[in-house]
Coordinates of C-alpha atoms in Angstrom, one line a residue:
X463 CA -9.7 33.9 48.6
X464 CA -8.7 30.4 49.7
X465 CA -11.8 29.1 49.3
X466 CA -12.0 30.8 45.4
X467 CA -8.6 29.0 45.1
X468 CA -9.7 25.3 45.9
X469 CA -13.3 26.2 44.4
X470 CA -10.9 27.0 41.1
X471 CA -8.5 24.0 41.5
X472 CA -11.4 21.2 42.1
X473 CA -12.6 23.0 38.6
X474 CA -9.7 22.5 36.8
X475 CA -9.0 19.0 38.3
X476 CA -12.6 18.1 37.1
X477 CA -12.3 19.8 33.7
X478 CA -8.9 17.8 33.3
X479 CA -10.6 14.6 34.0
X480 CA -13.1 14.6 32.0
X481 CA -11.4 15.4 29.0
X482 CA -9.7 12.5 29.5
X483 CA -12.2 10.2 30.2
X484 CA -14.0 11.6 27.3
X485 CA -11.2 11.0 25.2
X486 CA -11.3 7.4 26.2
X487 CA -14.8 7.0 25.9
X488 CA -15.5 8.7 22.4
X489 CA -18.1 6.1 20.9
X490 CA -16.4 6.6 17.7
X491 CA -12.6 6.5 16.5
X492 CA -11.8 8.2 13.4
X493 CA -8.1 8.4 11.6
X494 CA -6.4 11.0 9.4
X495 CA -3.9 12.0 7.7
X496 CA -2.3 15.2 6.9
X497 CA -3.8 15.6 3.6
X498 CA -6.2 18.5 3.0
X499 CA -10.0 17.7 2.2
X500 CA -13.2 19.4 1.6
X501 CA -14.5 17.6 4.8
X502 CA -11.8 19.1 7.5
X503 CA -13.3 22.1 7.1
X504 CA -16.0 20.6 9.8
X505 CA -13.5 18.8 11.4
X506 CA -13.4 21.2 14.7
X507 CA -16.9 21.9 14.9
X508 CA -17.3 17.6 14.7
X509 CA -14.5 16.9 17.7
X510 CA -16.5 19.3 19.1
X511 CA -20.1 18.4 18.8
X512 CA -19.6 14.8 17.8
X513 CA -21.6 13.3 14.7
X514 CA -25.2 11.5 14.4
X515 CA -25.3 11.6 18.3
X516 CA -22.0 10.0 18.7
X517 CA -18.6 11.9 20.4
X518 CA -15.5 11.0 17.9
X519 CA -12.0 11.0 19.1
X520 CA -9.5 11.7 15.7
X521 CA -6.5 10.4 16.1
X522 CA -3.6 11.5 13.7
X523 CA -1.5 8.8 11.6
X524 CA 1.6 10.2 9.4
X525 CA 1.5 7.2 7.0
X526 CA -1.1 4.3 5.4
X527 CA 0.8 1.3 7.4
X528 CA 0.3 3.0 10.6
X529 CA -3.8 3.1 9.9
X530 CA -3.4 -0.6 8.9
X531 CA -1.5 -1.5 11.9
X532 CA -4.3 0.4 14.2
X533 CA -7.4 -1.2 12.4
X534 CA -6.0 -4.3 12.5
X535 CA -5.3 -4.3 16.0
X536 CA -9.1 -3.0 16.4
X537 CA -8.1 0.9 17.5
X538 CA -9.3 2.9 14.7
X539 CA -13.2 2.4 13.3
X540 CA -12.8 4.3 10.2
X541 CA -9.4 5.7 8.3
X542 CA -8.3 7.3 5.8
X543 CA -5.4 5.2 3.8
X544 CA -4.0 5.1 0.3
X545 CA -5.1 2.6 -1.6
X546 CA -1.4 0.5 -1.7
X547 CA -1.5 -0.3 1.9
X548 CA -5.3 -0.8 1.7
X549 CA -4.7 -3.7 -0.7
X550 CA -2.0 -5.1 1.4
X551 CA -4.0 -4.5 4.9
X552 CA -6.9 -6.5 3.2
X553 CA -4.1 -9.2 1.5
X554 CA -2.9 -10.1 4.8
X555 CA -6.6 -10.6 6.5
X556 CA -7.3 -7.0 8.3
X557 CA -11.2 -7.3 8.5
X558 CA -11.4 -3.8 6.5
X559 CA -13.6 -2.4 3.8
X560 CA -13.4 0.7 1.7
X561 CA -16.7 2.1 2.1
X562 CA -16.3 5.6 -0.2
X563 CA -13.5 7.0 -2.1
X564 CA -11.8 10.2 -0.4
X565 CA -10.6 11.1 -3.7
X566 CA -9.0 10.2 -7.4
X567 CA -5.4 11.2 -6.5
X568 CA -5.5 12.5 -10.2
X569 CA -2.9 15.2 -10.7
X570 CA -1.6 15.4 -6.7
X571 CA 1.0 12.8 -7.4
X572 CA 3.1 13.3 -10.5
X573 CA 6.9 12.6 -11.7
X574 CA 9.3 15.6 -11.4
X575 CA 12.3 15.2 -13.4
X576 CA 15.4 17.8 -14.1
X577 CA 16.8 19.5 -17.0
X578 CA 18.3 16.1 -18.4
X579 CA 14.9 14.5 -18.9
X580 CA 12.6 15.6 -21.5
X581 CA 10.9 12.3 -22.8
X582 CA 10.6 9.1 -21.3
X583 CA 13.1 7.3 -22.9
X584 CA 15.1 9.6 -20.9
X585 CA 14.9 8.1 -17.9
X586 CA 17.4 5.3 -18.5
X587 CA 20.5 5.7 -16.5
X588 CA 18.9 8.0 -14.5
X589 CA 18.1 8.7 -10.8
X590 CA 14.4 8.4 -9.6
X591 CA 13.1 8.7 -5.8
X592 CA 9.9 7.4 -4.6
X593 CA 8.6 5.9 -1.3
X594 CA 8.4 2.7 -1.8
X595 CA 4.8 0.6 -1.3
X596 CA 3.4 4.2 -2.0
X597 CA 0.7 4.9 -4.8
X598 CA 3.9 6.8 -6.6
X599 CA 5.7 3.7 -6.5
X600 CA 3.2 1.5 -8.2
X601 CA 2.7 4.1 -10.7
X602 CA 6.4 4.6 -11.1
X603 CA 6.6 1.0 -12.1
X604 CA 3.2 1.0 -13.7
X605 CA 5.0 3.9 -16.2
X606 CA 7.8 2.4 -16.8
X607 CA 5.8 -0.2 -18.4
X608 CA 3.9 1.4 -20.6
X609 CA 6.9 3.6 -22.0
X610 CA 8.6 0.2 -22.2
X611 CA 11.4 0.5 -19.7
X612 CA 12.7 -1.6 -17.6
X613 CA 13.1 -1.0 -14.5
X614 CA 16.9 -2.3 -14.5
X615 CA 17.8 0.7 -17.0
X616 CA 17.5 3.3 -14.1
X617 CA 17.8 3.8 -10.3
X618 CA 14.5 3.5 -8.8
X619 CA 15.3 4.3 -4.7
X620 CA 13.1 4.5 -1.9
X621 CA 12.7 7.8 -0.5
X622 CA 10.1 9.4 1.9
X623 CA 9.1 12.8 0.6
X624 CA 11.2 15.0 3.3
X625 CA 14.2 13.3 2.2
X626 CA 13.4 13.4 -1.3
X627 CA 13.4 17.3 -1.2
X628 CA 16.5 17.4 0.1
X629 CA 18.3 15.0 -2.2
X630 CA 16.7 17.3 -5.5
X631 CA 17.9 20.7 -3.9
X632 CA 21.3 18.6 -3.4
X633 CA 21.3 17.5 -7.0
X634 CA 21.5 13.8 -5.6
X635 CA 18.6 12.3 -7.9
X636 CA 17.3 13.2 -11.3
X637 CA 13.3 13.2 -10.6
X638 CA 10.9 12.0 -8.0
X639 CA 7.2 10.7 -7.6
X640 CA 5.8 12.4 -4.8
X641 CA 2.9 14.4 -3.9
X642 CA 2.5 17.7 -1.7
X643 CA 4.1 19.6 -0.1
X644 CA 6.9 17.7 -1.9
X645 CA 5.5 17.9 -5.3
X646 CA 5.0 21.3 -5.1
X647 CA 8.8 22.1 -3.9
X648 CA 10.3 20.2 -6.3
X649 CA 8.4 21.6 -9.3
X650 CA 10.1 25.1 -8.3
X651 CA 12.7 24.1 -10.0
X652 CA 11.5 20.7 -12.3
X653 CA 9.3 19.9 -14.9
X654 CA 6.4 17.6 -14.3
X655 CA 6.6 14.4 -16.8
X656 CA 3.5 12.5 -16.2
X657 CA 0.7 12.2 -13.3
X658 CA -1.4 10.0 -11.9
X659 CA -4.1 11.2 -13.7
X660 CA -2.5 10.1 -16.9
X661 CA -1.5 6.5 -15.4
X662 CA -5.1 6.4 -14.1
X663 CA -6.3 6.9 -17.6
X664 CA -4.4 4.4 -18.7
X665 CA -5.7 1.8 -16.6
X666 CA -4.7 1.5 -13.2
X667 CA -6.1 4.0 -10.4
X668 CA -4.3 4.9 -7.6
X669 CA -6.6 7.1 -4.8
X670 CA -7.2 7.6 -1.6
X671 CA -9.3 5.2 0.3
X672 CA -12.0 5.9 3.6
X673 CA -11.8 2.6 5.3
X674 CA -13.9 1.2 8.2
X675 CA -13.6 -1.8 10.5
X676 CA -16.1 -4.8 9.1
X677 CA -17.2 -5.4 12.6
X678 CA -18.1 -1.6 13.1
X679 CA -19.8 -0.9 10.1
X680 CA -22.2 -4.5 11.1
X681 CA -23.0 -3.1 14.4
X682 CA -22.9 0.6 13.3
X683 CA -24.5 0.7 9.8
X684 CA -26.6 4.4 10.4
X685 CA -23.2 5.9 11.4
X686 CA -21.5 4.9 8.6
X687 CA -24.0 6.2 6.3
X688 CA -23.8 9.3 8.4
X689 CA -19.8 10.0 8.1
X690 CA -20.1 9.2 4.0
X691 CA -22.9 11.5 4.1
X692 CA -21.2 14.3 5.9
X693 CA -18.4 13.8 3.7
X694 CA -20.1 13.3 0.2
X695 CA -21.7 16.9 1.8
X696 CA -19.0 18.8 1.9
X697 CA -17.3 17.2 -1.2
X698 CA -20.4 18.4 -3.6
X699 CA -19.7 21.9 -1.8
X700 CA -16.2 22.0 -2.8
X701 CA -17.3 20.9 -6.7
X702 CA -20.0 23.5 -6.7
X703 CA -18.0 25.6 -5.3
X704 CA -14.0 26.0 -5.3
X705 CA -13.7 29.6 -5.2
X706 CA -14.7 29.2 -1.4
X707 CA -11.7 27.6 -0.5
X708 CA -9.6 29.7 -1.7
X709 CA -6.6 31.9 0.0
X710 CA -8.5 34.1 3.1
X711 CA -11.8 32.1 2.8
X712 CA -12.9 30.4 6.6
X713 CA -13.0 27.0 4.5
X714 CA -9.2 27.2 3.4
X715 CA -8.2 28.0 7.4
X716 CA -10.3 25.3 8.8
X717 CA -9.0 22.3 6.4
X718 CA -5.2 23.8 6.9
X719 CA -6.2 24.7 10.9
X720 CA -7.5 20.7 11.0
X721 CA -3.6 19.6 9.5
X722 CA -1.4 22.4 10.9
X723 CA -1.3 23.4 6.8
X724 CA -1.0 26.6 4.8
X725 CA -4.3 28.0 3.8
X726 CA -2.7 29.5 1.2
X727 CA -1.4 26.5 -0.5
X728 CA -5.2 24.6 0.2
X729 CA -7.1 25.8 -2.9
X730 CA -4.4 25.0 -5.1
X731 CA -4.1 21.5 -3.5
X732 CA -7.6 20.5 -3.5
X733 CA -8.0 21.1 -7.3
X734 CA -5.1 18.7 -8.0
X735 CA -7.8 15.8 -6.8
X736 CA -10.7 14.6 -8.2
X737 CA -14.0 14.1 -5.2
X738 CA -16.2 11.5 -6.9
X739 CA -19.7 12.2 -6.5
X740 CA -22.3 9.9 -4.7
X741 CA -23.8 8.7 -8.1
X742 CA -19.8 8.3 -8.9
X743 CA -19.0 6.0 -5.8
X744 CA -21.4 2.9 -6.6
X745 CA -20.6 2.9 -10.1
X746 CA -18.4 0.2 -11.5
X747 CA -16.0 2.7 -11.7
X748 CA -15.3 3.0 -8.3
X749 CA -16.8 1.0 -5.3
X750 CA -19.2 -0.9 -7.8
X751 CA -16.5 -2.9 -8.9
X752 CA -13.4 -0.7 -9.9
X753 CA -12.2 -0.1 -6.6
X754 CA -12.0 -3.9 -6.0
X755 CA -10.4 -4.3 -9.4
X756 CA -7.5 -1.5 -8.6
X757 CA -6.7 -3.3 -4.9
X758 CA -6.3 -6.5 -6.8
X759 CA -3.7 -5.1 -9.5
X760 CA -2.2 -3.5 -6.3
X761 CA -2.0 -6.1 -4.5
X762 CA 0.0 -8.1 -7.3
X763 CA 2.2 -5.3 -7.4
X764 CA 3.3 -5.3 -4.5
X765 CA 3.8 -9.1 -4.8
X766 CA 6.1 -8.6 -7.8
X767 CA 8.0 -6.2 -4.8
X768 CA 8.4 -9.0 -2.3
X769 CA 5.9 -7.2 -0.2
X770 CA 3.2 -9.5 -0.2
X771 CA 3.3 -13.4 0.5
X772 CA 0.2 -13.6 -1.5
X773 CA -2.8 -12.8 -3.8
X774 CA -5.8 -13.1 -2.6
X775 CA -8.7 -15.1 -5.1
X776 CA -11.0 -12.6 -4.8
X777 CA -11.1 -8.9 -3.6
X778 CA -14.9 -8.9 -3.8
X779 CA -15.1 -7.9 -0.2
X780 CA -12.6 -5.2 -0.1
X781 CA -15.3 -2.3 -0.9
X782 CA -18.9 -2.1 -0.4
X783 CA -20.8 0.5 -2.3
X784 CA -24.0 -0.4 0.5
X785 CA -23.5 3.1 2.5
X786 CA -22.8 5.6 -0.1
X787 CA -25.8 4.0 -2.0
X788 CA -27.7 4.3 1.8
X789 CA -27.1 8.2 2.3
X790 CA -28.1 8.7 -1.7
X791 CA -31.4 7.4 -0.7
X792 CA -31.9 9.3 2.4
X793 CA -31.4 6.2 4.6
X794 CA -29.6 8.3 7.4

């Protein structure tokens, strides 16, 4: 019995240390966020069994600056980050690169308003909460110049999304540009006046961004062919097929198991984004020139904000279309 007993300890000591080890050790460091995507569907199986021979360690972030912060400071290889603190991670020097598009945030962000606002002009005088150096806030601002409003003739105050629900049930704002779980709250009782998609159409693109470290992708290259593969995979499977991640389907508990999410709510969510193809990704629409061209405008944004010291001349170098163009050709 004792010798079960220390046989079962030693075990567990063992088992403990290697976990830990392993977590240090992981060849590769991947970031997320809690945002659902076709591609978390795998992400148990991958902690488990690693990807193109390499073990990954996913470590959790709750916001874009936090993923700029870590690949900065050299912790995170590749990260998921909206594309607002993307431009002002690459503005200030963070040796990053967007090497595919996670997805066209399209109709996942959009403007809630109350009773009291039916058109834009509406908004004057008003209340309206974003988070401020968010996607929502440069299309909040980006809106208010096309409908020709200044941004004097209303309350524009920064808000992160929990807050921002509870300031709408309160009655404390009139509106708010947010995305889920928020967006979906607030529209309970709310009317949605415009989306992203609309602003999008309009000119300036907001989405979300799958960054990697310059100095990984150089000494990594097949890897980071691999991961855009895996998830340009499992996007096309979501496109051709949507009705598998629906409520009750293994796909919408895995991408809400991956998040600590709702699998009900997944379905609904996912088809709120848009998940550019591969032939989609290097075209000048996106990381063929488009994606550089969106960071830019951002980037002055968020100048006009006091945010940013400066514009950089050029944002050539912010996104690469090499890897997406690399797993369309079979090069991994």
């Amino acid at each position: 019995m004792k010798s079960r007993l220390r046989k079962t300890i030693l075990a567990l000591a063992v088992a403990s240390l290697g976990l830990a080890g392993g977590a240090q050790a992981a060849d590769v460091t991947i970031g997320y966020q809690l945002l659902y995507g076709p591609w978390k569907a795998k992400m148990k199986e991958i902690r488990a069994k690693g990807l193109g021979g390499k073990s990954i360690e996913f470590v959790k972030f709750t916001s874009g600056t936090e993923v700029i912060n870590a690949m900065a400071s050299g912790s995170v290889d590749i990260s998921l980050s909206g594309s607002s603190p993307t431009a002002a991670g690459y503005s200030r020097g963070v040796d990053l690169h967007v090497i595919y598009v996670y997805d066209n945030i399209n109709d996942a962000e959009a403007l809630v308003v109350d009773e009291s606002i039916t058109a834009p002009q509406d908004l004057k005088g008003k209340t309206i909460a974003v988070p401020f150096v968010s996607t929502t806030h440069f299309h909040m601002m980006f809106a208010l110049e096309q409908f020709n409003i200044s941004p004097r003739a209303l309350k524009v105050i920064d808000m992160s999304p929990p807050d921002m629900i509870a300031a709408w049930e309160r009655g404390d704002i009139n509106g708010g540009f947010v995305w889920d779980p928020a967006l979906g709250r607030m529209k309970k009782k709310g009317r949605v006046l415009i989306t992203s998609g609309d602003l999008s159409n309009w000119g300036k693109a907001t989405f979300d961004a799958m960054l990697a470290h310059k100095s990984f992708t150089k000494k990594n290259p097949k890897f980071a062919c691999q991961w855009v593969k895996m998830v340009a995979t499992a996007d096309a499977h979501y496109r051709a097929n949507p009705g598998e991640y629906g409520p009750g389907t293994a796909n919408a508990k895995a991408i809400a198991a991956s998040v600590a999410g709702d699998e009900s709510q997944v379905g609904g969510v996912l088809a709120l984004y848009g998940y550019p193809s591969l032939k989609e990704q290097i075209s000048a629409t996106w990381l063929g020139g488009g994606v550089q061209k969106a960071l830019r405008a951002t980037s002055e944004f968020l100048k006009s904000q006091g945010k940013l010291d400066k514009v950089l001349k050029s944002y050539a170098d912010s996104a690469t279309p090499r890897f997406a163009k690399m797993a369309m050709e079979g090069g991994c």
